[in-house]
Amino acid sequence: MAQGNLDLYSQFVTSAPGSFIAGKVGLPQPEQLRRHEVGQPALHGPVLIGGEGRLVEPVREMLQGDYEIAGADAEGKFAGLVFDATGIRSPEELKALFEFFNPVVRRVARSGRIVVLGTTPEETGAVDERIAQRALEGFTRSLGKEMKRGATVQLVYVSADADTGASGLESTLRFILSGKSAYVDGQVFTVGAGAASAPASWDRPLEGKVAVVTGAARGIGAEIAAVLSRDGAHVICCDIPAAGESLAATANKVGGTSLPLDVTAADAAEVLAQHVKDRHDGTVDILVHNAGITRDKTLAGMDAARWDSVMAVNLIAPERITAELAEKGVLGEGSRVVGVSSMAGIAGNRGQTNYAASKAGVIGFVDGASTELASKKVTVNAVAPGFIETQMTAAIPFATREAGRRMNSMQQGGLPVDVAEAIAYFASPASSAVTGNVIRVCGQSLLGA
Ligand code: NAD
């Protein structure tokens, strides 16, 4: 088994003697997660589809080209289970979940995928139906915690008004039913009513698109640039001028452009606008606000500079740059804005009142801007990473680092590529019905919701 993606502890417990010892003393034994590989099938094995809602047949039709669909009498392991729960209209009918999953849940393969499809509870008619649809959240989050060996469970709420072809759902299903969502677990996605068109190629969905990634010199930002470029986009890589050398290295690696830019500069949006006018057609299709900093200190000991700098980079800059580019028409119709929040913004973190406020603010930004820009068909979503293996987390003291790394359903940290894949999914032209989402890339962290 390739050991490349595993931390030292995981390498030890997946070795033959290590696994023996870990099994004896009950240590966590993290699975080597199966991640997306170009040219490989999305899932290795059949997908069983069940349920009796409005989506089951369109989904079967949608998946049958690129997935192996299991027959009712299939034997062996399943790489995926998809259950359409949109037909469940009362608490009593929730029993259908038990009846479908109970006999087959043990047959889910390593890194298998489970998806439950529901109707957005706020859009349901009767109280009974709203209760039943809301209940799906408790079911999927718990099943996520029960599944082992890298298997994930997600809930997708699809608008009650979505057309029955459900094309708006396709990009979400393809993301979930693949190695691209290796470190996304126990999440609730919402898909709106709009139809979406499939890209010419699902392998290069961003062909011809211009993307801007801030904080691209290193870490997660450099990986976002790489994945967007893999998917076909031309990436304008931005970072502070002091990071110029590594920024140029990222840009070279991904065949993009490097643009030294401090996102907090008063003219940041203007510089970006001028750059895309000079080099492209004057518009940006994808804007990823990844640049972020921490300046930790408990509140009593915090100086104003720590508060101000974190707010300026993490929250004020994304809001201002988005608003200015939208106003100038640089964020054209149908463009994609993606923010980077954090688990700290959901659960809070000691010593991070400034950082957690800024990252919770990013969630508010997603809520507000997705509504405000909906008339221009601009989508606004965010990822909220949990423990990701980067220089930032390598600097955390050992005991805290080990706790953060293991306290999730996957018993390991995620990789920058896991965050980047979620961003690429939001960025896809096929995700036009996906807006206002904050998806945690945290292996279903035990901290937070
Ligand atoms: P990192 O420190 O490795 O990279 C951040 C990049 O942003 C750096 O290259 C830095 O130079 C750049 N940057 C900082 N200030 C800037 C400014 N004013 N203008 C332009 N660029 C600027 O961090 P990372 O771990 O790759 O994190 C990337 C994002 O993910 C951040 O928003 C961070 O808060 C978030 N995040 C990371 C983790 C994790 O576990 N690593 C967890 C949750 C959230």
XYZ file of C-alpha atoms and ligand atoms in Angstrom:
493
model
C 0.000 0.000 0.000
C 1.327 3.458 -0.849
C 2.354 5.216 2.359
C 2.951 8.609 0.754
C -0.115 10.397 2.125
C 0.032 9.129 5.688
C 1.534 10.875 8.712
C 4.232 9.020 10.696
C 1.833 7.527 13.225
C -0.453 6.246 10.460
C 2.489 4.741 8.596
C 3.394 2.846 11.740
C -0.094 1.479 12.511
C -0.644 0.430 8.904
C 2.624 -1.543 8.835
C 2.311 -5.259 9.738
C 3.869 -5.088 13.248
C 2.273 -1.692 13.949
C -1.168 -2.886 12.966
C -0.790 -5.914 15.234
C 0.188 -3.753 18.227
C -2.462 -1.095 17.526
C -5.152 -3.779 17.281
C -4.091 -5.280 20.613
C -4.061 -2.024 22.562
C -6.957 -0.326 20.786
C -5.067 2.539 19.106
C -6.776 4.343 16.215
C -5.886 2.759 12.871
C -6.476 5.372 10.174
C -7.453 4.181 6.714
C -5.378 5.167 3.703
C -8.072 7.286 2.012
C -8.637 6.707 -1.685
C -8.279 10.024 -3.478
C -9.100 11.045 -7.025
C -6.617 10.025 -9.689
C -6.793 11.439 -13.182
C -7.861 8.753 -15.645
C -9.225 6.428 -12.953
C -12.955 5.715 -12.497
C -14.692 7.866 -9.870
C -15.577 4.775 -7.823
C -14.186 1.252 -7.967
C -17.315 -0.872 -7.773
C -21.083 -0.752 -8.101
C -23.502 1.838 -6.714
C -26.807 0.680 -5.247
C -29.648 3.170 -5.685
C -32.803 3.023 -3.546
C -35.769 5.019 -2.297
C -39.014 6.135 -3.823
C -38.844 9.887 -4.262
C -38.924 12.295 -7.193
C -35.133 11.985 -7.764
C -34.475 8.263 -7.878
C -35.099 7.719 -11.589
C -33.386 10.916 -12.836
C -30.373 10.057 -10.662
C -30.217 6.501 -11.995
C -30.261 7.850 -15.525
C -27.673 10.525 -14.694
C -25.174 8.098 -13.188
C -25.467 5.140 -15.491
C -22.994 6.434 -18.102
C -19.997 6.740 -15.788
C -20.927 4.475 -12.854
C -21.682 0.799 -12.535
C -25.245 0.602 -11.167
C -25.961 -2.460 -9.010
C -29.059 -4.566 -9.585
C -31.452 -5.257 -6.686
C -30.026 -8.775 -6.245
C -26.352 -7.705 -6.415
C -23.896 -9.556 -4.206
C -20.576 -8.439 -2.744
C -19.422 -4.955 -1.807
C -20.880 -1.621 -2.876
C -18.668 1.361 -3.703
C -21.672 3.618 -3.172
C -25.203 3.701 -1.759
C -27.607 6.430 -2.902
C -30.970 6.688 -1.196
C -33.695 9.039 -2.396
C -35.591 10.105 0.734
C -37.577 12.893 -0.944
C -40.659 10.668 -0.882
C -40.621 10.503 2.934
C -43.408 12.782 4.152
C -43.934 11.811 7.799
C -41.909 10.660 10.819
C -43.402 7.161 10.460
C -42.097 6.892 6.919
C -38.527 7.488 8.128
C -38.504 3.740 8.743
C -37.660 3.440 5.035
C -34.118 4.602 5.932
C -33.715 1.741 8.351
C -35.168 -0.754 5.894
C -32.868 0.267 3.046
C -29.609 0.745 4.938
C -29.770 -1.911 7.656
C -29.230 -4.930 5.362
C -26.559 -3.312 3.148
C -24.521 -0.972 5.319
C -21.965 -3.663 6.211
C -21.351 -4.227 2.528
C -19.946 -0.737 1.854
C -16.393 -0.983 0.490
C -13.321 0.854 1.796
C -13.566 4.583 1.016
C -17.184 3.868 0.021
C -19.723 6.642 -0.459
C -23.208 6.972 1.029
C -25.594 9.732 -0.085
C -29.084 10.508 1.159
C -31.174 12.864 -0.985
C -33.846 14.966 0.690
C -36.002 18.031 0.113
C -34.844 21.342 1.643
C -36.912 21.326 4.867
C -37.778 25.065 4.702
C -39.404 24.421 1.330
C -41.668 21.590 2.391
C -45.418 22.085 2.694
C -46.802 20.234 5.708
C -45.310 20.101 9.216
C -45.065 16.312 9.032
C -42.930 16.473 5.925
C -40.689 19.173 7.364
C -40.051 17.065 10.453
C -39.230 14.012 8.369
C -36.874 15.878 6.044
C -35.091 17.606 8.922
C -34.635 14.248 10.631
C -32.417 13.108 7.758
C -29.655 15.293 9.152
C -29.412 13.378 12.419
C -29.475 10.087 10.557
C -26.699 10.935 8.099
C -24.408 12.617 10.637
C -24.665 9.587 12.940
C -24.136 7.071 10.180
C -21.051 9.080 9.183
C -19.672 8.533 12.661
C -20.427 4.805 12.504
C -18.829 4.109 9.136
C -15.233 2.914 9.156
C -12.416 2.496 6.642
C -12.683 5.859 4.954
C -16.361 5.560 4.005
C -18.289 8.855 4.034
C -21.949 9.814 4.418
C -23.508 13.027 3.091
C -26.993 14.500 2.901
C -28.038 16.552 -0.104
C -31.145 18.695 0.173
C -32.562 19.470 -3.255
C -35.005 22.329 -3.709
C -38.664 21.334 -3.840
C -38.883 23.413 -7.035
C -36.013 21.700 -8.868
C -37.071 20.290 -12.215
C -37.432 16.546 -12.231
C -34.375 16.138 -14.488
C -32.426 17.294 -11.406
C -29.464 18.419 -13.564
C -28.546 20.974 -10.871
C -27.690 18.027 -8.622
C -25.210 16.335 -10.945
C -22.010 18.208 -9.991
C -22.712 17.593 -6.297
C -23.326 13.878 -6.803
C -20.199 13.503 -8.915
C -18.151 15.254 -6.227
C -19.537 13.114 -3.425
C -19.377 9.860 -5.394
C -15.629 10.144 -6.009
C -12.240 10.310 -4.330
C -12.432 14.122 -4.576
C -14.482 14.179 -1.365
C -12.124 11.844 0.566
C -11.987 14.106 3.651
C -15.569 15.473 3.473
C -17.852 13.555 5.813
C -21.182 14.079 7.572
C -21.964 17.201 5.549
C -25.240 18.711 4.403
C -25.256 20.156 0.883
C -28.103 22.261 -0.492
C -28.893 22.396 -4.186
C -31.232 25.059 -5.522
C -34.018 24.865 -8.089
C -32.021 25.895 -11.152
C -31.111 23.492 -13.933
C -27.416 23.208 -14.838
C -25.645 22.154 -17.988
C -22.970 19.506 -17.922
C -19.501 20.690 -19.015
C -18.120 19.405 -22.329
C -15.765 17.247 -20.251
C -16.159 16.270 -16.585
C -12.357 15.870 -16.521
C -11.720 19.498 -17.572
C -14.865 21.356 -16.424
C -13.014 24.678 -16.061
C -11.602 24.784 -19.612
C -11.393 28.399 -20.781
C -12.117 29.875 -17.338
C -10.018 32.536 -15.608
C -9.535 31.969 -11.871
C -7.992 34.183 -9.195
C -6.572 32.478 -6.081
C -5.301 34.645 -3.217
C -2.613 33.351 -0.861
C -1.417 31.023 -3.643
C 2.302 31.062 -2.835
C 2.162 28.026 -0.562
C 0.024 25.633 1.478
C -3.623 25.195 0.611
C -3.587 28.099 -1.867
C -0.843 26.526 -3.988
C -2.870 23.295 -4.121
C -6.056 25.163 -5.076
C -4.149 26.724 -7.971
C -2.924 23.264 -9.027
C -6.377 21.635 -8.924
C -8.155 24.486 -10.730
C -5.446 24.338 -13.376
C -5.782 20.537 -13.652
C -9.480 21.142 -14.282
C -8.667 23.496 -17.162
C -8.624 27.020 -15.678
C -5.984 29.688 -16.237
C -5.036 30.654 -12.684
C -3.912 34.125 -11.624
C -1.919 33.385 -8.473
C -1.879 36.232 -5.929
C 0.108 36.654 -2.731
C 1.955 39.360 -0.833
C 4.966 40.827 -2.680
C 7.328 39.344 -0.032
C 6.252 35.848 -1.135
C 7.213 36.690 -4.732
C 9.628 33.821 -5.317
C 7.374 30.991 -4.149
C 4.425 32.691 -5.845
C 6.280 32.634 -9.150
C 7.111 28.960 -8.531
C 3.414 28.113 -8.003
C 2.392 30.067 -11.098
C 5.057 28.357 -13.212
C 4.077 24.933 -11.945
C 0.413 25.401 -12.841
C 1.018 27.292 -16.094
C -0.684 30.365 -14.653
C 0.278 33.967 -13.960
C 1.749 35.401 -10.783
C 0.361 38.706 -9.540
C 1.941 40.062 -6.344
C -0.988 41.567 -4.456
C -1.643 42.383 -0.823
C -5.384 41.759 -0.518
C -5.650 44.435 2.165
C -4.278 47.178 -0.113
C -6.866 49.875 -0.821
C -6.443 49.381 -4.572
C -6.408 45.532 -4.538
C -9.629 45.193 -6.566
C -8.461 47.897 -8.968
C -5.141 46.102 -9.564
C -6.963 42.824 -10.198
C -9.441 44.502 -12.550
C -6.632 46.145 -14.531
C -4.702 42.857 -14.717
C -7.628 40.908 -16.198
C -8.350 43.778 -18.573
C -4.759 43.762 -19.845
C -4.280 39.990 -20.022
C -7.762 38.491 -20.436
C -11.201 39.673 -21.518
C -11.658 41.843 -18.442
C -13.635 39.326 -16.399
C -12.896 36.798 -13.683
C -14.893 33.550 -13.716
C -13.682 32.145 -10.386
C -12.524 34.127 -7.347
C -11.082 32.144 -4.437
C -10.434 34.094 -1.223
C -7.890 31.756 0.346
C -5.365 34.226 1.840
C -5.563 33.988 5.610
C -3.500 34.625 8.717
C -3.601 33.766 12.419
C -2.365 36.066 15.218
C -3.283 33.979 18.268
C -3.545 35.328 21.816
C -6.276 35.030 24.432
C -8.487 38.103 24.356
C -7.235 39.647 27.595
C -3.678 39.736 26.292
C -4.434 40.644 22.696
C -3.200 43.894 21.206
C -5.273 45.823 18.670
C -2.819 45.078 15.850
C -3.513 41.334 16.101
C -7.236 41.940 15.934
C -7.016 44.384 13.047
C -4.648 42.401 10.833
C -6.639 39.161 11.093
C -9.913 40.932 10.320
C -8.359 42.848 7.447
C -6.941 39.797 5.629
C -9.503 37.109 6.449
C -12.790 38.989 6.297
C -12.726 42.616 5.220
C -10.601 41.996 2.102
C -12.791 39.171 0.691
C -15.940 41.207 1.203
C -14.517 44.404 -0.267
C -12.801 42.794 -3.257
C -15.948 40.811 -4.112
C -18.184 43.889 -3.872
C -15.859 46.070 -5.929
C -15.289 43.467 -8.649
C -19.038 42.808 -8.850
C -19.731 46.513 -9.148
C -17.133 46.953 -11.896
C -18.651 44.016 -13.800
C -15.331 42.126 -13.503
C -17.210 39.334 -11.724
C -19.408 38.603 -14.679
C -22.749 36.843 -14.817
C -22.437 33.226 -13.697
C -19.083 33.654 -11.971
C -18.079 31.775 -8.823
C -16.879 33.186 -5.515
C -15.444 30.781 -2.929
C -14.412 31.743 0.594
C -12.238 29.828 3.041
C -13.720 29.673 6.530
C -12.471 27.301 9.234
C -13.666 24.876 11.869
C -12.578 27.564 14.346
C -15.295 29.778 12.872
C -17.887 27.109 13.715
C -16.678 25.656 17.009
C -14.543 28.522 18.352
C -11.000 28.041 19.579
C -9.099 29.223 22.648
C -6.691 32.007 21.741
C -8.491 32.686 18.477
C -11.283 35.184 19.182
C -9.982 37.304 16.314
C -9.488 34.412 13.887
C -12.752 32.637 14.774
C -14.714 35.883 14.469
C -13.203 36.465 11.033
C -13.913 32.909 9.896
C -17.488 32.918 11.255
C -17.811 36.227 9.422
C -16.881 34.394 6.209
C -19.986 32.244 6.743
C -22.043 35.432 7.103
C -20.394 36.677 3.917
C -21.542 33.532 2.095
C -25.108 33.985 3.366
C -25.287 37.677 2.493
C -23.384 37.768 -0.780
C -25.029 34.631 -2.200
C -28.403 36.348 -1.778
C -27.214 39.710 -3.030
C -25.469 38.363 -6.130
C -28.113 35.759 -7.021
C -29.690 38.113 -9.588
C -26.367 38.041 -11.502
C -26.260 34.245 -11.214
C -23.029 34.575 -9.214
C -22.686 31.759 -6.684
C -20.989 32.272 -3.321
C -19.926 29.290 -1.206
C -17.170 28.440 1.263
C -15.151 25.548 2.561
C -14.414 25.239 6.273
C -11.252 23.163 6.675
C -10.614 21.207 9.843
C -7.147 19.825 10.558
C -5.196 20.015 7.305
C -1.545 18.915 7.085
C 0.266 22.174 6.275
C 3.154 24.279 7.612
C 0.550 26.043 9.766
C -0.565 22.843 11.536
C 2.981 21.382 11.648
C 3.869 24.281 13.972
C 1.208 23.283 16.569
C 2.683 21.658 19.742
C 2.751 17.833 19.539
C -0.077 16.889 21.955
C -2.521 19.456 20.589
C -1.552 18.494 17.052
C -2.151 14.771 17.651
C -5.557 15.493 19.251
C -6.606 17.697 16.329
C -5.408 15.135 13.834
C -7.211 12.114 15.338
C -10.472 13.601 16.667
C -12.522 13.034 13.533
C -14.247 10.122 11.835
C -11.191 9.527 9.602
C -8.708 9.547 12.521
C -6.244 11.569 10.433
C -5.589 15.054 9.110
C -6.737 16.065 5.649
C -4.450 17.159 2.819
C -4.480 20.532 1.059
C -5.782 18.741 -2.036
C -8.968 17.792 -0.134
C -9.777 21.470 0.398
C -8.839 22.265 -3.196
C -11.155 19.565 -4.605
C -14.147 20.999 -2.704
C -13.331 24.448 -4.062
C -13.075 23.084 -7.607
C -16.524 21.523 -7.187
C -18.011 24.895 -6.198
C -16.138 26.522 -9.094
C -17.555 24.179 -11.723
C -19.949 25.668 -14.286
C -22.153 22.650 -13.510
C -22.546 23.949 -9.918
C -24.787 26.864 -10.932
C -27.542 25.601 -8.587
C -25.113 25.357 -5.657
C -24.920 28.608 -3.699
C -24.891 29.671 -0.050
C -23.201 26.426 1.066
C -20.483 26.106 3.686
C -18.992 22.632 3.462
C -16.585 21.428 6.104
C -13.527 19.575 4.909
C -12.752 18.102 8.299
C -13.173 14.308 8.144
C -16.274 14.874 10.323
C -14.435 16.512 13.195
C -15.798 15.694 16.623
C -15.463 19.395 17.441
C -18.190 21.743 16.283
C -21.579 20.823 14.836
P -0.469 29.451 4.881
O -0.028 30.390 5.933
O 0.430 28.297 4.536
O -0.771 30.247 3.529
C -1.497 31.451 3.514
C -0.997 32.306 2.359
O -1.716 33.554 2.401
C 0.490 32.635 2.495
O 1.169 32.364 1.290
C 0.493 34.130 2.809
O 1.621 34.834 2.311
C -0.807 34.594 2.128
N -1.254 35.885 2.651
C -1.259 36.300 3.943
N -1.662 37.590 4.007
C -1.911 37.996 2.739
C -2.339 39.216 2.174
N -2.568 40.304 2.922
N -2.494 39.294 0.825
C -2.238 38.220 0.056
N -1.828 37.022 0.539
C -1.655 36.922 1.866
O -1.910 28.918 5.337
P -2.757 27.649 4.860
O -2.695 26.641 5.923
O -2.428 27.260 3.467
O -4.239 28.292 4.913
C -4.942 28.764 3.770
C -6.338 29.187 4.208
O -6.991 28.078 4.834
C -6.355 30.315 5.231
O -7.453 31.154 4.972
C -6.533 29.584 6.547
O -7.111 30.403 7.518
C -7.441 28.449 6.122
N -7.436 27.280 7.010
C -6.337 26.465 7.135
C -6.398 25.348 7.973
C -5.247 24.369 8.129
O -5.400 23.369 8.830
N -4.088 24.603 7.520
C -7.561 25.086 8.698
C -8.637 25.944 8.566
C -8.562 27.031 7.698
